[in-house]
Amino acid sequence: VALLVFLCSVFPVYWMALTAFKPTVDIQSATPTFWPSTVTFSHFATAVDAPGFWQFWRNSVVVAGGGVLLALGVALLAAYAAARMRWKGRRAFVLMVFVAQMTPWEALLIPMYVIARDTDMLDKLSMLTLIYFMITLPFTIITLRGFLAAVPVDLEEAALVDGCTPFAAFRKVVFPLLAPGLMSTSLFGFITAWNEFAFANLLIIKNQGDRTLPVWLSSFSNTFGTDWGATMAASTLFMLPVLLIFLVLQGKVTSGITAGAVKG
Amino acid sequence: MVAPTVLAAAYLLGYPVVRNAVISLQDFGVRQLVRGGAEFVGFANYAEILGDPKFWSVVGRTFVFTAVNVVLIMVLSTFVALLLTGLRKGMRLLVMAGLVLTWATPVIAATTVFQWLFQSRLGVVNWVLVELGFSRYEGYSWFADGTSTFGILVLLIVWQSVPFAALVLYSAMTTVPSDLYEAARIDGASGVRIFTLITFPILRPMFALILCLEVIWVFKSFVQIWAISQGGPGEATTTLPVYAFQVAQSLQKYDIGAAVSMITVLLLTLVLLAYFRQMFKQEREL
């Protein structure tokens, strides 16, 4: 039974990779083979050579990376405020961030479109960056707040007593301890933005060169027709960075999600 | 330096929601989008939606879709989590690796792969079905029929959602003290009774949290449906988020679309309230 569960969860991914490596003759034969007779990289070549591949790839990296960096900067300050400072409305703020984390972003497609039009940001990658910033922000604040709360206040106070300014105390004492948390949080945010499809699909309409990888992949039939080998190769390439990040983070992702979304 | 950041964050997160609410109360079409100057019409948009039988069929479909998915996800992930607790270490790591792999698959990559699996002429699913003796599936086109498209979407979403739920439930199950199980086993309780009398009651808050999360996630799922069928064929897979998008995008009735979104958000807020009640209850217990 365990094996069955394993097979069910792995099969689609296996089939994707397999198709990507199979020669076209095998893909189109009436009896599918479950092991490649010969391995070919030609599908990957087709996918990479497809018009605009590198540009879409670059767009995706810029948009996701930019959004996450912005979110990280703002979230660091906000998380610090939420974890360390006493101020009126702090509880309300934390609660609001939780609500924002849970809101269905897809429901906000329409106002985003209207806002983008009003501010002349339609068809611009900067708009997408801002949206990814917003989408990743709540999650980043919540997890960073958790990591910050785990850093003992005494350490910071000791630094203050020794004559550090609050900022220097933060930079020299708290920040190094926080670095692993920052790393995993930002990588996770990056995946979220990397995978995002709905907004990228809606907001980049006229300027086809500014599309991102998910949108490009979903319109694969326009690009590759019925060349499933190339399509699967493109999917594999798209999935690879995410998989690598997951491998790096492994357990941290699970605990980060449970800490962020379930326990808080 | 901190105060402005907090304010800016609050503003950024709040503004689109407010804007959505405002649009839903206005007469907002293409003309207003281009020229501005939308007029307030009160709840006329809501009245129009609620009087539209199509809206109600979409709502009904969304509930069925959510119910089917969530029930399947909860049952399967509970089953997988229980399975994981009973496995030897090597096998357990293997299954967990498979689950993580599934979980890591980007939504768009998964939808593309599922389209390939169920492709009518060369898809492997049809081949397996024919080999098993169901010859009517030769060249069967899954995406031409409403019910089968619906079924594939359910399969896709369940496939993607089970790993998270199963892994969280599994890690929760490992926190249950093992002497409780031993005591039950000595008393001669069966596996089913152990689950219903020990595991489930102890982990009930955890089950409730995951249930709420999955309801929200499935209810709002848009990308999978849009990428595979765009709500079709006909309107067989049009759920509320897809409907809101269609009305706004292709009919350019932004006001109606915004109102549908507001209704979606309000419905989900109810689930969210249940989630937060559960969460705070659990926090107090900790």
Coordinates of N, CA and C in Angstrom, one line a residue, chain B residues 9-161:
Chain B
A9 N 2.5 49.1 5.0 CA 2.1 47.7 4.8 C 0.6 47.6 5.0
A10 N 0.1 48.3 6.0 CA -1.3 48.2 6.3 C -2.1 48.8 5.1
Y11 N -1.6 49.9 4.5 CA -2.2 50.5 3.4 C -2.2 49.6 2.2
L12 N -1.0 49.1 1.9 CA -0.9 48.3 0.7 C -1.8 47.1 0.7
L13 N -1.9 46.5 1.9 CA -2.7 45.3 2.0 C -4.2 45.6 2.0
G14 N -4.5 46.8 2.6 CA -5.9 47.1 2.7 C -6.6 47.7 1.5
Y15 N -5.8 48.5 0.8 CA -6.3 49.3 -0.3 C -7.0 48.5 -1.4
P16 N -6.4 47.4 -1.9 CA -7.1 46.7 -3.0 C -8.5 46.2 -2.5
V17 N -8.6 45.7 -1.3 CA -9.8 45.2 -0.8 C -10.9 46.3 -0.8
V18 N -10.5 47.5 -0.3 CA -11.4 48.6 -0.2 C -11.8 49.0 -1.6
R19 N -10.8 49.1 -2.5 CA -11.1 49.5 -3.9 C -12.1 48.5 -4.5
N20 N -11.9 47.2 -4.2 CA -12.8 46.2 -4.7 C -14.3 46.4 -4.2
A21 N -14.4 46.7 -2.9 CA -15.7 47.0 -2.4 C -16.3 48.2 -3.0
V22 N -15.5 49.3 -3.3 CA -16.0 50.5 -3.9 C -16.5 50.2 -5.3
I23 N -15.7 49.5 -6.1 CA -16.1 49.1 -7.5 C -17.4 48.4 -7.5
S24 N -17.6 47.5 -6.5 CA -18.8 46.6 -6.5 C -20.0 47.4 -6.3
L25 N -19.8 48.7 -5.7 CA -21.0 49.5 -5.5 C -21.2 50.5 -6.6
Q26 N -20.4 50.5 -7.6 CA -20.5 51.5 -8.7 C -21.0 50.9 -10.0
D27 N -21.3 51.8 -10.9 CA -21.6 51.4 -12.2 C -20.3 51.5 -13.0
F28 N -19.7 50.3 -13.2 CA -18.3 50.4 -13.7 C -18.1 49.4 -14.8
G29 N -18.1 50.0 -16.0 CA -17.9 49.2 -17.2 C -16.6 49.7 -18.0
V30 N -16.5 49.4 -19.3 CA -15.3 49.8 -20.0 C -15.2 51.4 -20.0
R31 N -16.3 52.0 -20.2 CA -16.3 53.5 -20.3 C -15.7 54.1 -19.1
Q32 N -16.2 53.6 -17.9 CA -15.7 54.2 -16.7 C -14.2 53.8 -16.5
L33 N -13.8 52.7 -17.0 CA -12.5 52.2 -16.8 C -11.5 53.2 -17.6
V34 N -12.0 53.6 -18.8 CA -11.1 54.4 -19.6 C -11.2 55.9 -19.1
R35 N -12.4 56.4 -18.9 CA -12.6 57.8 -18.7 C -12.7 58.2 -17.2
G36 N -13.0 57.2 -16.4 CA -13.2 57.5 -14.9 C -14.6 58.0 -14.7
G37 N -14.8 58.5 -13.5 CA -16.1 59.1 -13.2 C -17.2 58.0 -13.0
A38 N -17.0 57.0 -12.3 CA -18.0 55.9 -12.1 C -19.0 56.4 -11.1
E39 N -20.3 56.1 -11.3 CA -21.3 56.6 -10.4 C -21.7 55.5 -9.4
F40 N -22.0 56.0 -8.2 CA -22.4 55.0 -7.2 C -23.9 54.5 -7.4
V41 N -24.1 53.3 -7.4 CA -25.4 52.7 -7.6 C -25.9 51.9 -6.5
G42 N -25.3 52.1 -5.3 CA -25.7 51.3 -4.2 C -25.5 49.8 -4.4
F43 N -26.5 49.1 -4.0 CA -26.4 47.6 -4.1 C -27.0 47.0 -5.4
A44 N -27.1 47.9 -6.4 CA -27.8 47.4 -7.6 C -27.1 46.2 -8.2
N45 N -25.7 46.2 -8.2 CA -25.0 45.1 -8.8 C -25.3 43.8 -8.0
Y46 N -25.3 43.9 -6.7 CA -25.6 42.7 -5.9 C -27.0 42.2 -6.2
A47 N -28.0 43.2 -6.4 CA -29.3 42.8 -6.7 C -29.3 42.0 -8.0
E48 N -28.6 42.6 -9.0 CA -28.5 41.9 -10.3 C -28.0 40.5 -10.2
I49 N -26.9 40.3 -9.5 CA -26.3 39.0 -9.3 C -27.3 38.0 -8.7
L50 N -27.8 38.5 -7.5 CA -28.6 37.6 -6.8 C -29.9 37.2 -7.5
G51 N -30.3 38.0 -8.5 CA -31.5 37.7 -9.3 C -31.1 36.8 -10.5
D52 N -29.8 36.5 -10.7 CA -29.4 35.8 -11.9 C -29.3 34.3 -11.6
P53 N -30.1 33.5 -12.3 CA -30.1 32.1 -12.0 C -28.7 31.5 -12.3
K54 N -28.0 32.1 -13.3 CA -26.7 31.5 -13.6 C -25.7 31.6 -12.4
F55 N -25.9 32.7 -11.7 CA -25.0 32.9 -10.5 C -25.3 31.8 -9.5
W56 N -26.5 31.5 -9.3 CA -26.9 30.4 -8.3 C -26.3 29.1 -8.7
S57 N -26.4 28.8 -10.0 CA -25.8 27.5 -10.4 C -24.3 27.5 -10.2
V58 N -23.7 28.6 -10.4 CA -22.2 28.7 -10.2 C -22.0 28.5 -8.7
V59 N -22.7 29.1 -7.8 CA -22.5 29.0 -6.4 C -22.7 27.5 -6.0
G60 N -23.8 26.9 -6.5 CA -24.0 25.5 -6.2 C -22.8 24.6 -6.7
R61 N -22.3 24.9 -7.9 CA -21.2 24.1 -8.4 C -20.0 24.3 -7.5
T62 N -19.7 25.6 -7.1 CA -18.6 25.8 -6.3 C -18.6 25.0 -5.0
F63 N -19.8 25.0 -4.4 CA -20.0 24.2 -3.1 C -19.7 22.7 -3.4
V64 N -20.3 22.2 -4.4 CA -20.1 20.8 -4.7 C -18.6 20.5 -5.0
F65 N -18.0 21.4 -5.8 CA -16.5 21.3 -6.1 C -15.7 21.3 -4.8
T66 N -16.0 22.2 -3.9 CA -15.2 22.3 -2.7 C -15.5 21.1 -1.8
A67 N -16.7 20.7 -1.7 CA -17.1 19.6 -0.8 C -16.3 18.3 -1.3
V68 N -16.5 18.0 -2.6 CA -15.9 16.8 -3.1 C -14.4 16.8 -2.9
N69 N -13.7 17.9 -3.2 CA -12.3 18.0 -3.1 C -11.9 17.9 -1.6
V70 N -12.5 18.6 -0.7 CA -12.1 18.7 0.7 C -12.3 17.3 1.3
V71 N -13.4 16.7 1.1 CA -13.6 15.4 1.7 C -12.6 14.4 1.2
L72 N -12.3 14.4 -0.1 CA -11.3 13.5 -0.6 C -9.9 13.8 0.0
I73 N -9.6 15.1 0.1 CA -8.3 15.5 0.6 C -8.1 15.0 2.1
M74 N -9.2 15.3 2.9 CA -9.1 14.9 4.3 C -9.0 13.4 4.5
V75 N -9.8 12.7 3.8 CA -9.8 11.2 4.0 C -8.5 10.7 3.5
L76 N -8.0 11.1 2.3 CA -6.8 10.5 1.8 C -5.6 10.9 2.6
S77 N -5.5 12.2 3.1 CA -4.3 12.6 3.8 C -4.3 12.0 5.2
T78 N -5.5 11.8 5.8 CA -5.5 11.1 7.1 C -5.0 9.6 6.9
F79 N -5.5 9.0 5.8 CA -5.0 7.7 5.5 C -3.5 7.6 5.3
V80 N -3.0 8.5 4.5 CA -1.6 8.5 4.2 C -0.8 8.8 5.5
A81 N -1.3 9.7 6.3 CA -0.5 10.1 7.6 C -0.5 8.8 8.5
L82 N -1.6 8.1 8.6 CA -1.7 6.9 9.4 C -0.7 5.9 8.9
L83 N -0.7 5.8 7.6 CA 0.2 4.8 6.9 C 1.6 5.1 7.2
L84 N 2.0 6.4 7.2 CA 3.3 6.8 7.5 C 3.8 6.4 8.9
T85 N 2.9 6.6 9.9 CA 3.2 6.2 11.2 C 3.5 4.8 11.4
G86 N 2.9 3.9 10.5 CA 3.1 2.5 10.7 C 4.3 1.9 9.9
L87 N 5.0 2.8 9.1 CA 6.0 2.3 8.2 C 7.4 2.2 8.9
R88 N 8.2 1.3 8.3 CA 9.6 1.3 8.8 C 10.3 2.5 8.2
K89 N 11.5 2.8 8.8 CA 12.1 4.1 8.4 C 12.4 4.3 7.0
G90 N 13.0 3.3 6.3 CA 13.4 3.5 4.9 C 12.2 3.7 4.0
M91 N 11.2 2.9 4.2 CA 10.0 3.1 3.4 C 9.3 4.4 3.7
R92 N 9.3 4.8 4.9 CA 8.7 6.1 5.3 C 9.4 7.2 4.6
L93 N 10.7 7.2 4.6 CA 11.4 8.3 3.9 C 11.1 8.3 2.5
L94 N 11.0 7.1 1.9 CA 10.7 7.1 0.4 C 9.3 7.7 0.1
V95 N 8.3 7.3 0.9 CA 7.0 7.9 0.7 C 7.0 9.4 0.9
M96 N 7.7 9.8 2.0 CA 7.7 11.2 2.3 C 8.4 12.0 1.2
A97 N 9.5 11.4 0.6 CA 10.2 12.1 -0.5 C 9.2 12.3 -1.6
G98 N 8.4 11.2 -1.9 CA 7.4 11.3 -3.0 C 6.4 12.4 -2.7
L99 N 6.0 12.5 -1.5 CA 5.0 13.5 -1.1 C 5.6 14.9 -1.3
V100 N 6.8 15.1 -0.9 CA 7.5 16.4 -1.0 C 7.6 16.8 -2.4
L101 N 8.0 15.8 -3.2 CA 8.1 16.0 -4.7 C 6.8 16.5 -5.3
T102 N 5.7 15.9 -4.9 CA 4.4 16.3 -5.4 C 4.1 17.7 -5.0
W103 N 4.4 18.0 -3.7 CA 4.1 19.2 -3.1 C 4.9 20.3 -3.8
A104 N 6.1 20.0 -4.2 CA 7.0 21.0 -4.7 C 6.7 21.3 -6.2
T105 N 5.8 20.5 -6.8 CA 5.5 20.7 -8.2 C 4.7 22.0 -8.4
P106 N 5.2 22.9 -9.2 CA 4.5 24.2 -9.4 C 3.1 23.9 -10.0
V107 N 2.1 24.7 -9.6 CA 0.7 24.5 -10.1 C 0.7 24.4 -11.6
I108 N 1.4 25.3 -12.3 CA 1.3 25.4 -13.8 C 1.9 24.1 -14.4
A109 N 3.1 23.7 -13.8 CA 3.7 22.5 -14.4 C 2.8 21.3 -14.2
A110 N 2.1 21.2 -13.0 CA 1.2 20.1 -12.8 C 0.0 20.1 -13.7
T111 N -0.5 21.3 -14.0 CA -1.7 21.3 -14.9 C -1.2 20.9 -16.3
T112 N 0.0 21.3 -16.7 CA 0.4 20.9 -18.0 C 0.6 19.4 -18.1
V113 N 1.2 18.8 -17.1 CA 1.4 17.4 -17.1 C 0.1 16.7 -17.1
F114 N -0.9 17.1 -16.3 CA -2.1 16.4 -16.3 C -2.8 16.5 -17.7
Q115 N -2.6 17.6 -18.4 CA -3.2 17.7 -19.7 C -2.6 16.7 -20.6
W116 N -1.3 16.4 -20.4 CA -0.6 15.4 -21.2 C -1.0 14.0 -20.8
L117 N -1.1 13.7 -19.5 CA -1.5 12.4 -19.1 C -2.9 12.0 -19.7
F118 N -3.8 13.0 -19.7 CA -5.1 12.7 -20.2 C -5.4 13.1 -21.7
Q119 N -4.3 13.3 -22.4 CA -4.4 13.6 -23.8 C -5.1 12.5 -24.5
S120 N -5.9 12.8 -25.5 CA -6.9 11.8 -26.0 C -6.2 10.7 -26.8
R121 N -5.2 11.1 -27.7 CA -4.7 10.1 -28.6 C -3.4 9.4 -28.0
L122 N -2.5 10.2 -27.4 CA -1.3 9.6 -27.0 C -1.2 9.6 -25.4
G123 N -2.2 10.1 -24.7 CA -2.1 10.1 -23.3 C -2.0 8.7 -22.7
V124 N -1.2 8.6 -21.6 CA -1.0 7.4 -21.0 C -2.2 6.8 -20.3
V125 N -3.1 7.7 -19.8 CA -4.2 7.2 -19.0 C -5.1 6.4 -20.0
N126 N -5.4 6.9 -21.2 CA -6.2 6.2 -22.1 C -5.6 4.9 -22.5
W127 N -4.3 4.9 -22.6 CA -3.6 3.6 -23.0 C -3.8 2.6 -21.9
V128 N -3.6 3.0 -20.7 CA -3.8 2.0 -19.5 C -5.2 1.5 -19.5
L129 N -6.2 2.4 -19.7 CA -7.6 2.0 -19.6 C -7.9 1.0 -20.7
V130 N -7.4 1.2 -21.9 CA -7.6 0.3 -23.0 C -7.0 -1.0 -22.7
E131 N -5.7 -1.0 -22.2 CA -5.0 -2.2 -21.9 C -5.8 -3.0 -20.9
L132 N -6.4 -2.3 -19.9 CA -7.2 -3.0 -18.9 C -8.5 -3.5 -19.4
G133 N -8.8 -3.2 -20.7 CA -10.0 -3.8 -21.3 C -11.2 -2.9 -21.5
F134 N -11.0 -1.6 -21.1 CA -12.0 -0.6 -21.4 C -11.8 0.0 -22.7
S135 N -12.2 -0.7 -23.8 CA -11.8 -0.3 -25.1 C -12.5 1.0 -25.5
R136 N -13.6 1.4 -24.8 CA -14.3 2.6 -25.3 C -13.4 3.8 -25.0
Y137 N -12.3 3.7 -24.2 CA -11.5 4.8 -23.9 C -10.5 5.1 -25.0
E138 N -10.5 4.3 -26.1 CA -9.5 4.5 -27.1 C -9.8 5.9 -27.8
G139 N -8.8 6.8 -27.6 CA -9.0 8.1 -28.2 C -10.0 9.0 -27.5
Y140 N -10.4 8.6 -26.3 CA -11.4 9.3 -25.5 C -10.9 10.7 -25.2
S141 N -11.7 11.8 -25.5 CA -11.2 13.1 -25.2 C -11.9 13.6 -23.9
W142 N -11.1 13.6 -22.8 CA -11.5 13.9 -21.5 C -12.0 15.3 -21.4
F143 N -11.4 16.2 -22.1 CA -11.7 17.6 -21.9 C -12.9 18.1 -22.7
A144 N -13.5 17.2 -23.4 CA -14.7 17.6 -24.2 C -16.0 17.5 -23.4
D145 N -15.9 16.7 -22.3 CA -17.1 16.5 -21.6 C -17.0 17.2 -20.2
G146 N -18.1 17.8 -19.8 CA -18.1 18.6 -18.5 C -17.7 17.7 -17.3
T147 N -18.4 16.6 -17.2 CA -18.2 15.8 -16.0 C -16.8 15.3 -15.9
S148 N -16.2 14.8 -17.0 CA -14.8 14.3 -16.9 C -13.8 15.4 -16.7
T149 N -14.0 16.6 -17.3 CA -13.1 17.7 -17.0 C -13.2 18.0 -15.5
F150 N -14.4 18.1 -15.0 CA -14.6 18.3 -13.5 C -13.8 17.2 -12.7
G151 N -13.9 16.0 -13.1 CA -13.2 14.9 -12.4 C -11.7 15.1 -12.5
I152 N -11.2 15.5 -13.6 CA -9.8 15.6 -13.7 C -9.3 16.8 -12.8
L153 N -10.1 17.9 -12.8 CA -9.7 19.0 -11.9 C -9.7 18.5 -10.5
V154 N -10.7 17.8 -10.1 CA -10.7 17.2 -8.7 C -9.5 16.4 -8.5
L155 N -9.2 15.5 -9.4 CA -8.0 14.7 -9.2 C -6.7 15.5 -9.1
L156 N -6.6 16.5 -9.9 CA -5.4 17.4 -9.9 C -5.3 18.1 -8.6
I157 N -6.4 18.7 -8.1 CA -6.3 19.5 -6.9 C -6.1 18.6 -5.7
V158 N -6.7 17.4 -5.7 CA -6.5 16.5 -4.6 C -5.0 16.0 -4.6
W159 N -4.5 15.7 -5.8 CA -3.1 15.2 -5.9 C -2.2 16.3 -5.3
Q160 N -2.5 17.6 -5.6 CA -1.6 18.6 -5.2 C -1.7 18.9 -3.7
S161 N -2.9 18.7 -3.1 CA -3.2 19.2 -1.8 C -2.9 18.1 -0.7

